[in-house]
Coordinates of C-alpha atoms and ligand atoms in Angstrom, one line a residue:
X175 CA 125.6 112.0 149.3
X176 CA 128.0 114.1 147.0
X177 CA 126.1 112.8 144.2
X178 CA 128.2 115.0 141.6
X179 CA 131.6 114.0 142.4
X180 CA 131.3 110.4 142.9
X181 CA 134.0 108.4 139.9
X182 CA 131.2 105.5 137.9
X183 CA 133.5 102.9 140.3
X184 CA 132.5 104.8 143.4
X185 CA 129.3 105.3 142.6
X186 CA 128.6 101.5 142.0
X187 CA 130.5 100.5 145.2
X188 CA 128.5 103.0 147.1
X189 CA 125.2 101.1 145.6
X190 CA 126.2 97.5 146.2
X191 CA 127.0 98.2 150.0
X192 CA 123.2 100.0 149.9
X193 CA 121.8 97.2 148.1
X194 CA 122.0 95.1 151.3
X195 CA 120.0 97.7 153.1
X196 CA 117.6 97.8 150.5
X197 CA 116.9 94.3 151.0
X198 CA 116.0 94.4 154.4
X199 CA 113.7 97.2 153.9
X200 CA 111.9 95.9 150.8
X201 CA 111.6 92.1 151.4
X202 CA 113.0 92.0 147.6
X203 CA 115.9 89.9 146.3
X204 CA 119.1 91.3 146.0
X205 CA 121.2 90.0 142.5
X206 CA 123.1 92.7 141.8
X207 CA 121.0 95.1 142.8
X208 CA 123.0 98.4 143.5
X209 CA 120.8 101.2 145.5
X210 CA 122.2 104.3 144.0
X211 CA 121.2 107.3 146.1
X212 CA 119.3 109.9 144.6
X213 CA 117.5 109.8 141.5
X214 CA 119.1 110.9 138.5
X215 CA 115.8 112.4 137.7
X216 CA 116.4 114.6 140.4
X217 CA 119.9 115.3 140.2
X218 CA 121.7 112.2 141.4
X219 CA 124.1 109.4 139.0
X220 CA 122.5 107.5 136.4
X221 CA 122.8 104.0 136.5
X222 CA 124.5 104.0 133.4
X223 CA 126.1 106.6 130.9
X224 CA 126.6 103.9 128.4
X225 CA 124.4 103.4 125.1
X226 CA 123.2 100.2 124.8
X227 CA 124.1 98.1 121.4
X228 CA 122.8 100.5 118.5
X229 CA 120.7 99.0 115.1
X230 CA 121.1 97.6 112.8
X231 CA 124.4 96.2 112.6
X232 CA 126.4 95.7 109.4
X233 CA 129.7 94.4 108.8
X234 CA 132.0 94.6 105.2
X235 CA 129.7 91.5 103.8
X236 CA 126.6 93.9 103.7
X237 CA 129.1 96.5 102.4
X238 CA 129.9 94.1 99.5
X239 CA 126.8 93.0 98.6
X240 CA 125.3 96.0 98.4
X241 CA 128.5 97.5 96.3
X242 CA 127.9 93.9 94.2
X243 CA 124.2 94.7 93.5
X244 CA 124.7 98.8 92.7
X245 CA 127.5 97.3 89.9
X246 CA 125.2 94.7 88.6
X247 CA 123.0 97.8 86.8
X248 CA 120.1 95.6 88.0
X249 CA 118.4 97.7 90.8
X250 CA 115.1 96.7 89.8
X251 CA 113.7 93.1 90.7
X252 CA 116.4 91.3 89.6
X253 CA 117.8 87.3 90.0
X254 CA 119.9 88.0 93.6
X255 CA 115.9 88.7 94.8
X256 CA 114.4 84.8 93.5
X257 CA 117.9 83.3 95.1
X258 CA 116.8 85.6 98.3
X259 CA 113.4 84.5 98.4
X260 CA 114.6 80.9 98.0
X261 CA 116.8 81.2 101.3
X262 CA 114.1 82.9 103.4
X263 CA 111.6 80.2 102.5
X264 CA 114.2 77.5 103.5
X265 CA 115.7 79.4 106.0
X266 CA 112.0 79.8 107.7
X267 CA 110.3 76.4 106.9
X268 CA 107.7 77.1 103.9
X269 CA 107.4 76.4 100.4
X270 CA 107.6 79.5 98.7
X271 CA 108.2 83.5 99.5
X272 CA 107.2 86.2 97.8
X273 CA 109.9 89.3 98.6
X274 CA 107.9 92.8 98.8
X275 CA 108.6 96.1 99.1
X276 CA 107.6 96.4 102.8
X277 CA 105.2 94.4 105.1
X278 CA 102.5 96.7 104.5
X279 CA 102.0 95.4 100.8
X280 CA 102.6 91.3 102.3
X281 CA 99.7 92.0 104.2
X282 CA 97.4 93.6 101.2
X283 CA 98.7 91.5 99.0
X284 CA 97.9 88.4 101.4
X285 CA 94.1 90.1 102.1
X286 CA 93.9 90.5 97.9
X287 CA 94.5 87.5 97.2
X288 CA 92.8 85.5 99.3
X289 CA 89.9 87.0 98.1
X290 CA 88.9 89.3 101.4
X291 CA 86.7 92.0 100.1
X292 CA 83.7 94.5 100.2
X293 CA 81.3 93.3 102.9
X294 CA 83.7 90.5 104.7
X295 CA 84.9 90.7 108.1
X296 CA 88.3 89.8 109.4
X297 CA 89.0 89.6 113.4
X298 CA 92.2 91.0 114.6
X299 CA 93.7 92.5 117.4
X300 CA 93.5 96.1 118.5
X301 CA 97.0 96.2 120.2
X302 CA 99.2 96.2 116.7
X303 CA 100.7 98.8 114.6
X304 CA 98.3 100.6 112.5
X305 CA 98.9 99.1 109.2
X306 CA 97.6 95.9 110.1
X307 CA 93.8 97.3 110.0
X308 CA 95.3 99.5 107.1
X309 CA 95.3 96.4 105.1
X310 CA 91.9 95.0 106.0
X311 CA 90.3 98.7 105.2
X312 CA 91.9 99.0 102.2
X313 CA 90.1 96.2 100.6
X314 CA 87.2 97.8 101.9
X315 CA 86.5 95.1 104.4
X316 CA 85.6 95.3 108.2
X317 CA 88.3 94.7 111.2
X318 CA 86.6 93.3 113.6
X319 CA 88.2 93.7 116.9
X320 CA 89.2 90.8 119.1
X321 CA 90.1 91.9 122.8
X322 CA 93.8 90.9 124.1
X323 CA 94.7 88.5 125.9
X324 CA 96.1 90.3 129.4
X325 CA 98.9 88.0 129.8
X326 CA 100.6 87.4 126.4
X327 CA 99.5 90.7 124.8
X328 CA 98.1 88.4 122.4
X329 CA 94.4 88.7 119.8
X330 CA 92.8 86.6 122.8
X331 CA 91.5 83.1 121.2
X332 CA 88.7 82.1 123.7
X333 CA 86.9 85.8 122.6
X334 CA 87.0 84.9 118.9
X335 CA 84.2 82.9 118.4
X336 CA 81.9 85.3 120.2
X337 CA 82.7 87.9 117.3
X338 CA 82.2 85.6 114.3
X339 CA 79.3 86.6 112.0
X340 CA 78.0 85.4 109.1
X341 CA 80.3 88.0 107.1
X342 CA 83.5 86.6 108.5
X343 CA 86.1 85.6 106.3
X344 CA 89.1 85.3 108.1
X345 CA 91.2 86.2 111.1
X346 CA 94.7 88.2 110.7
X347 CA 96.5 87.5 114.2
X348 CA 99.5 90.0 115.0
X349 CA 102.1 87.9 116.7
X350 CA 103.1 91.1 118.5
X351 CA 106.1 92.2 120.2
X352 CA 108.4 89.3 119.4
X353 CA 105.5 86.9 120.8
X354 CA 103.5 84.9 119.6
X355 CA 100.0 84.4 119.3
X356 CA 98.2 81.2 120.1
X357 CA 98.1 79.1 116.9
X358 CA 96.6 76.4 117.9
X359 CA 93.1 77.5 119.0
X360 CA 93.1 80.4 116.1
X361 CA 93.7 77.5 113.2
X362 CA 91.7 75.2 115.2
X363 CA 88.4 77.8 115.4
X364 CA 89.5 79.0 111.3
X365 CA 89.0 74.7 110.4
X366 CA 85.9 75.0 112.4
X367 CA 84.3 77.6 110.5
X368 CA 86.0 77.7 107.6
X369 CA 88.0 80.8 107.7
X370 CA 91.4 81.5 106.0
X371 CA 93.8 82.7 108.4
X372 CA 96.6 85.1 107.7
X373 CA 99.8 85.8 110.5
X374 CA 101.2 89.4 110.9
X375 CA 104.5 88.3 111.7
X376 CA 106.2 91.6 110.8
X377 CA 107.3 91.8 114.4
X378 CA 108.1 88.2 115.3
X379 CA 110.6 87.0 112.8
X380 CA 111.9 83.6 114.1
X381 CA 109.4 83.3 117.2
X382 CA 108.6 79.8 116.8
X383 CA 105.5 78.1 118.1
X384 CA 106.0 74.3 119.1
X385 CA 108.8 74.1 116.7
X386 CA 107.7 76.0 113.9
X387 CA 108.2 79.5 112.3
X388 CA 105.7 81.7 112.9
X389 CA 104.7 83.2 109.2
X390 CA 104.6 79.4 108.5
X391 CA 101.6 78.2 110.2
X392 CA 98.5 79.4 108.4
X393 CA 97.5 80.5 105.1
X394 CA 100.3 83.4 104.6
X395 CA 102.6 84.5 106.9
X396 CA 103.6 88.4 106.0
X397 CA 107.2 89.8 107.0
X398 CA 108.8 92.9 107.4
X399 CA 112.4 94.1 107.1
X400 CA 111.5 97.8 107.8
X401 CA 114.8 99.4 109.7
X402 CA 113.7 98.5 113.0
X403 CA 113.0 95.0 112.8
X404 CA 114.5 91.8 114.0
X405 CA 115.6 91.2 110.3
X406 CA 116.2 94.2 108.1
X407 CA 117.3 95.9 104.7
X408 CA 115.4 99.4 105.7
X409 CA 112.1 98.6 103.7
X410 CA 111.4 95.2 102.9
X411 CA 108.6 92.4 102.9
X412 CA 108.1 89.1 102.6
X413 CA 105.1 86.7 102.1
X414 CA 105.3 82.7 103.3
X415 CA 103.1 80.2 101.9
X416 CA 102.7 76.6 100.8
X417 CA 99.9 76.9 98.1
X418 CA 101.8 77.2 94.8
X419 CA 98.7 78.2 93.0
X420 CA 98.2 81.6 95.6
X421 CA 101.7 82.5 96.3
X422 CA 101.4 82.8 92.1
X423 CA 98.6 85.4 92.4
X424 CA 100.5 86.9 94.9
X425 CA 103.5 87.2 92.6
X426 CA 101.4 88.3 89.6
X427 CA 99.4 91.3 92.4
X428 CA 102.5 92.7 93.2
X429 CA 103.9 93.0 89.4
X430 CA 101.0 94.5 87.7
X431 CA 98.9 91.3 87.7
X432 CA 101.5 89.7 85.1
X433 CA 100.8 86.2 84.4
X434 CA 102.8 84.2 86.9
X435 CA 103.3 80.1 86.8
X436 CA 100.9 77.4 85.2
X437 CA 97.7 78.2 87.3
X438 CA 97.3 82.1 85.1
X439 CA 95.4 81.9 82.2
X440 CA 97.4 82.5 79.3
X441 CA 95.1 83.6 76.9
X442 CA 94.0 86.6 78.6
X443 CA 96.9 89.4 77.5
X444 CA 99.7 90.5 79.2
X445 CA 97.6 91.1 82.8
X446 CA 95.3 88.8 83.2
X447 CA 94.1 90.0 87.0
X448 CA 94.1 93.1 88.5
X449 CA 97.4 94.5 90.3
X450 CA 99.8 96.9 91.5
X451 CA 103.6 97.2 92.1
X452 CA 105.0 96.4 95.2
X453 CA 108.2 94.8 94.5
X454 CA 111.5 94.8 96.3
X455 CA 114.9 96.0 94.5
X456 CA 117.8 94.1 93.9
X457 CA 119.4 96.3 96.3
X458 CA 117.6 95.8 99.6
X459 CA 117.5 92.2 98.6
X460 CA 121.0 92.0 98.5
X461 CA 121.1 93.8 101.7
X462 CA 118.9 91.2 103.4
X463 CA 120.7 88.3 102.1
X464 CA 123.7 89.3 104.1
X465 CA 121.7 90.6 106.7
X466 CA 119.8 86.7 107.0
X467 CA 123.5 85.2 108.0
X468 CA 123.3 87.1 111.3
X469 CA 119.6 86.3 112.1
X470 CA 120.0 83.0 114.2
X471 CA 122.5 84.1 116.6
X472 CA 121.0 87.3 117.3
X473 CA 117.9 85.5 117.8
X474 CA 119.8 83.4 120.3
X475 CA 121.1 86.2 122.1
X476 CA 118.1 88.3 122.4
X477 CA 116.2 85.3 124.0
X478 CA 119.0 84.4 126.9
X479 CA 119.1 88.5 127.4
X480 CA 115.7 88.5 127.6
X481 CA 115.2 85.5 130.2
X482 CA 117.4 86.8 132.4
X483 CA 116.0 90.1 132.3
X484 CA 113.0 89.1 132.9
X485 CA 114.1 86.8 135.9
X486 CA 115.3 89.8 137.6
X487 CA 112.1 91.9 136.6
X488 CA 109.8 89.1 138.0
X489 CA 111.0 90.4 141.7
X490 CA 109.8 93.9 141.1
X491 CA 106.4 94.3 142.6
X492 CA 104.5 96.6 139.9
X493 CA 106.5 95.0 137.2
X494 CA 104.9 92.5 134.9
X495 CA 106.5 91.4 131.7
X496 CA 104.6 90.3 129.0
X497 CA 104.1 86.5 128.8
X498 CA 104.3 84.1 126.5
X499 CA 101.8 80.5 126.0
X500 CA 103.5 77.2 126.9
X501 CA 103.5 76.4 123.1
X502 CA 105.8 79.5 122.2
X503 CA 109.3 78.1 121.9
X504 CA 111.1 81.0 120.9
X505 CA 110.1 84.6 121.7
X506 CA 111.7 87.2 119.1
X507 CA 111.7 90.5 121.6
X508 CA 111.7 93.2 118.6
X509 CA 110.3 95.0 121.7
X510 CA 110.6 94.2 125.5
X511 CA 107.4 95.0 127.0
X512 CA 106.1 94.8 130.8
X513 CA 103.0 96.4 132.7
X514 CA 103.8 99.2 134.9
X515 CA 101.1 99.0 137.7
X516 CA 101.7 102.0 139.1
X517 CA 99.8 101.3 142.1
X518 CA 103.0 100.0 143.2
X519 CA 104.8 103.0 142.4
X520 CA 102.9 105.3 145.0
X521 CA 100.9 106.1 141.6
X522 CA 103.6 108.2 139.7
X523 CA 102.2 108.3 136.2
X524 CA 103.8 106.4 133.9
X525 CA 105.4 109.0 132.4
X526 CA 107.1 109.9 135.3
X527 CA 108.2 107.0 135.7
X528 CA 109.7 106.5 131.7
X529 CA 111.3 109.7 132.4
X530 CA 112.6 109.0 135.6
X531 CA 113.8 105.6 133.7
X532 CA 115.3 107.5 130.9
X533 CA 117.2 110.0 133.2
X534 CA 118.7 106.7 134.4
X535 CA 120.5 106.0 131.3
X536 CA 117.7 103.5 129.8
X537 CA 115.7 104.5 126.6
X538 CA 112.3 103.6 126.9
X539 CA 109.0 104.5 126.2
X540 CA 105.0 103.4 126.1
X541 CA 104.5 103.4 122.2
X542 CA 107.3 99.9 121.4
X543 CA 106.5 100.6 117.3
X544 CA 102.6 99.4 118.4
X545 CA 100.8 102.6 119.7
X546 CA 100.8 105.7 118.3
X547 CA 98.1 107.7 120.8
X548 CA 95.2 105.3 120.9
X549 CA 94.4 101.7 120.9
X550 CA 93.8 101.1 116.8
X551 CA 90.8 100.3 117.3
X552 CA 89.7 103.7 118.9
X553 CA 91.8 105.5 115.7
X554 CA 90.3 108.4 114.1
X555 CA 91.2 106.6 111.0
X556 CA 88.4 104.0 111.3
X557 CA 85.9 106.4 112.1
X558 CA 86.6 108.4 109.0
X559 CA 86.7 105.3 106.7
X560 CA 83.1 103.9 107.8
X561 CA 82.1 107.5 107.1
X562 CA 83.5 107.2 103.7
X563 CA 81.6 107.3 100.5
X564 CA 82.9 103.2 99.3
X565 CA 81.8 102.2 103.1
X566 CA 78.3 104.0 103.1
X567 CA 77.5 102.6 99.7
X568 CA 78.5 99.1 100.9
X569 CA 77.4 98.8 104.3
X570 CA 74.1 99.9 105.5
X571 CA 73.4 102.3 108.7
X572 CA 72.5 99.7 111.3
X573 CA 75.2 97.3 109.8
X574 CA 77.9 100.0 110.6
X575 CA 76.0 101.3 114.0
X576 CA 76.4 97.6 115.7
X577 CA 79.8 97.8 114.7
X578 CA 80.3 100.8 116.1
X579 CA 78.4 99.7 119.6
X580 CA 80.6 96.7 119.5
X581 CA 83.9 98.1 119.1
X582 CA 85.2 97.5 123.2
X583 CA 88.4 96.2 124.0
X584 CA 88.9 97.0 127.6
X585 CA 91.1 94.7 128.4
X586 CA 93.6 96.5 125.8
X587 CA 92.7 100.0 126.8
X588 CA 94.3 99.0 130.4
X589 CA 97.1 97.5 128.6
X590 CA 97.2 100.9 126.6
X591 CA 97.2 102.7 130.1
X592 CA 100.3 100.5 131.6
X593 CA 102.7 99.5 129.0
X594 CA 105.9 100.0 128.8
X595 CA 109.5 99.0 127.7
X596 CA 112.4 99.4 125.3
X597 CA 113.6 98.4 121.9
X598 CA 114.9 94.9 121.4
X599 CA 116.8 94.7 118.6
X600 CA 119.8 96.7 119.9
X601 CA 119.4 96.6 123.7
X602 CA 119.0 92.6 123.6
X603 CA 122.1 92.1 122.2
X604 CA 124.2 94.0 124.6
X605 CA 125.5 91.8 127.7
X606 CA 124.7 90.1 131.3
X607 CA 125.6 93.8 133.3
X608 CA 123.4 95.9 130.4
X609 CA 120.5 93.6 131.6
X610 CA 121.5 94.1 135.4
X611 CA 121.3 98.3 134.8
X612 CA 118.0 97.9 133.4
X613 CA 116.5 96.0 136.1
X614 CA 118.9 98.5 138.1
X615 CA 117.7 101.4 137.0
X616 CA 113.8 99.8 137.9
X617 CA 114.5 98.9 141.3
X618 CA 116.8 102.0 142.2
X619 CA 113.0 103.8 141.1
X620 CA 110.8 101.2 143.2
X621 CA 113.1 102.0 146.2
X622 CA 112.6 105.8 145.5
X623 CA 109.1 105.9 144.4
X624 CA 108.7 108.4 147.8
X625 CA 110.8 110.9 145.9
X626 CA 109.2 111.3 142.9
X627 CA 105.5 111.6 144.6
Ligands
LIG1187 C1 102.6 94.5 113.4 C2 103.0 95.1 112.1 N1 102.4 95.0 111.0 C3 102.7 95.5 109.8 C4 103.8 96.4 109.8 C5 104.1 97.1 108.5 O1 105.4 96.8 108.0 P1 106.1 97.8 107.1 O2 106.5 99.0 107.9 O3 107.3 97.1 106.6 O4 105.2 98.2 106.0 C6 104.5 96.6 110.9 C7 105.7 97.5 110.9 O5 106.1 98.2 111.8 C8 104.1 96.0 112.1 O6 104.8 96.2 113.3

């Protein structure tokens, strides 16, 4: 094949007449799978030259309200952020939301407030983003690590019980990746033993499990809007809750523990409980209140994407998309994940294969905004905070030692291992044909998998 001098029309006629061969060899279904000669890894065309749909996306209303807000003078917290909160709280289903300055400080605020401290243990997952366990070690408490789930990614609920202690005070599920986790058996085994629960829903904004918001289903649901989420204003938070009398200590934390609503004592000075700052500015807020108008239909768009995609993924062997419980009735895809057995793949590393993938006009990679090197929960980070001076006055030797022995999440190493996929925020919202290149690009490398031995 004259790989070099074939026109994008040639090159995709060329691969539709080869996808019928392809068939026959491969036993696999055909769609509109094109079989496109050599590997661009290895010199041939790329599937596609196109970018995908960029992020975030803004239009002249962001441009106003932004221009509205820098005119106000009130860059600070101002009254556009209680109207904001307001809307997200209706907009998502809850009573009240706290607007923060990123999710990092929804989640230690949420931790703070509900009173998790020195000594307590809170399960959570070991396949999340690192500030998740931040959080829980910041307020000098113990993560205690919950194995995944294989199928959904997911903190796995039947292993939660085993790891409850007498020191447990809660459980902080991730709902990662756009999914969600399984609410029903977390809340159900929190009523059971009398543990608050708090939802990391930074990456799921607008999942929904039977119906409902995640964020809105436990004791506090925490929120990003950092740049790369589903719902954005470049650094943002948000906490959801029902119980007036906490959201107010959460409002009164994040602005110097001011007094806040009729639960504060009022006869205590200007700050009666301990706090800090983490408040959003008027700015971002007005960013996000345009940027909340867009939400649902994106949300829409990702998930039909998304489906299809992973309809046509479903007939790669080696390919296994992450999946989601019967419950989950909406799936947010910040991130599109899948397993890469390579076993399948004549055991070409994975990073052969992402690059092979990449070379193929389709940015993706093993990290998807969760991993950054190691599963957390094998992070030099907690190592160094057990050996800290607050952590050695507070827990004995043996305490930390059995923690330490007990610190196994296989089932998320492997995941670690295989994972793989691709930004959904931007590449979700593109069309029917950017779907087909991706699964495309897969099957063009399935066919080749001798090549790149
Ligand atoms: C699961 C999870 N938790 C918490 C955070 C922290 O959010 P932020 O970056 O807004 O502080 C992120 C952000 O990427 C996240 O993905």
């Amino acid at each position: 094949m004259k790989k070099n001098n074939l026109t994008r029309r040639q090159f995709l006629g060329n691969a539709s007449v080869g996808a019928i061969a392809a068939v026959a060899s491969s036993g696999i279904p055909a769609y509109g799978y094109k079989k496109a000669g050599e590997l661009a890894v290895l010199g041939g065309q790329p599937v596609r030259t196109k970018r995908f749909p960029s992020w975030p996306i803004i239009d002249e209303t962001d441009e106003k309200s932004v221009l509205s807000a820098l005119r106000s003078g009130s860059w600070s917290r101002g009254k556009l952020v209680t109207t904001v909160e307001e809307r997200f709280a209706e907009l998502m289903g809850a009573k009240y939301c706290l607007l923060t300055g990123c999710g990092t400080h929804s989640l230690n605020t949420s931790l703070h407030v509900l009173g998790i401290g020195a000594g307590d243990e809170v399960l959570t997952t070991p396949y999340t983003f690192v500030a998740t366990v931040d959080a829980i070690l910041l307020e000098d408490a113990l993560p205690v690590f919950v194995d995944i789930d294989p199928e959904t990614f997911q903190i796995n609920p039947d292993k939660l019980e085993e790891k409850i202690t007498e020191n447990t005070k809660a459980i902080l599920p991730v709902h990662i990746n756009g999914g969600v986790a399984n609410m029903d058996k977390i809340t159900s085994i929190a009523r059971k033993y009398n543990l608050k629960v708090i939802e990391d829903a930074c990456q799921s904004i607008f999942a929904e499990w039977r119906g409902k918001k995640v964020g809105t289903l436990s004791d506090l649901g925490c929120f990003s809007f950092q740049n790369s989420k589903n719902l954005t204003c470049g650094e943002g938070g948000a906490i959801l809750g029902d119980d007036e009398k906490v959201m107010d200590r959460c409002y009164s934390f994040h602005n110097f523990g001011r007094p806040k609503g009729r639960y504060m004592p009022r006869d205590r000075g200007g700050h009666p409980i301990l706090g800090t700052k983490y408040r959003i500015s008027t700015i971002h807020a007005a960013l996000l209140n345009t940027q909340m108008n867009r939400v649902e239909e994106q949300t829409t768009k990702r998930s039909e994407n998304a489906g299809y995609l992973t309809s046509r993924l479903n007939e790669i062997p080696g390919i296994i998309p992450q999946k989601e419980y019967r419950e989950t009735t909406r799936t947010a895809y910040y991130t599109y994940p899948f397993r890469y057995k390579k076993e399948h793949f004549n055991d070409i590393p994975r990073e052969k294969f992402l690059s092979a993938l990449r070379a193929e006009g389709i940015p993706c990679s093993w990290g998807l905004g969760v991993l950054e090197g190691f599963p957390i929960n094998r992070e030099g980070l907690i190592e160094e905070t057990l050996n800290s001076k607050t952590f050695q006055k507070i827990y004995s030797k043996q305490r930390l030692n059995k923690y330490r022995e007990q610190n196994h999440c296989p089932e998320c190493d492997q995941l670690c291992e295989e994972v793989a996929g691709f930004s959904g925020t931007g590449p979700l919202l593109g069309t029917k044909k950017d779907m087909d290149d991706i699964a495309d690009a897969i099957l063009k490398i399935y066919e080749n998998r001798d090549k790149l031995v």
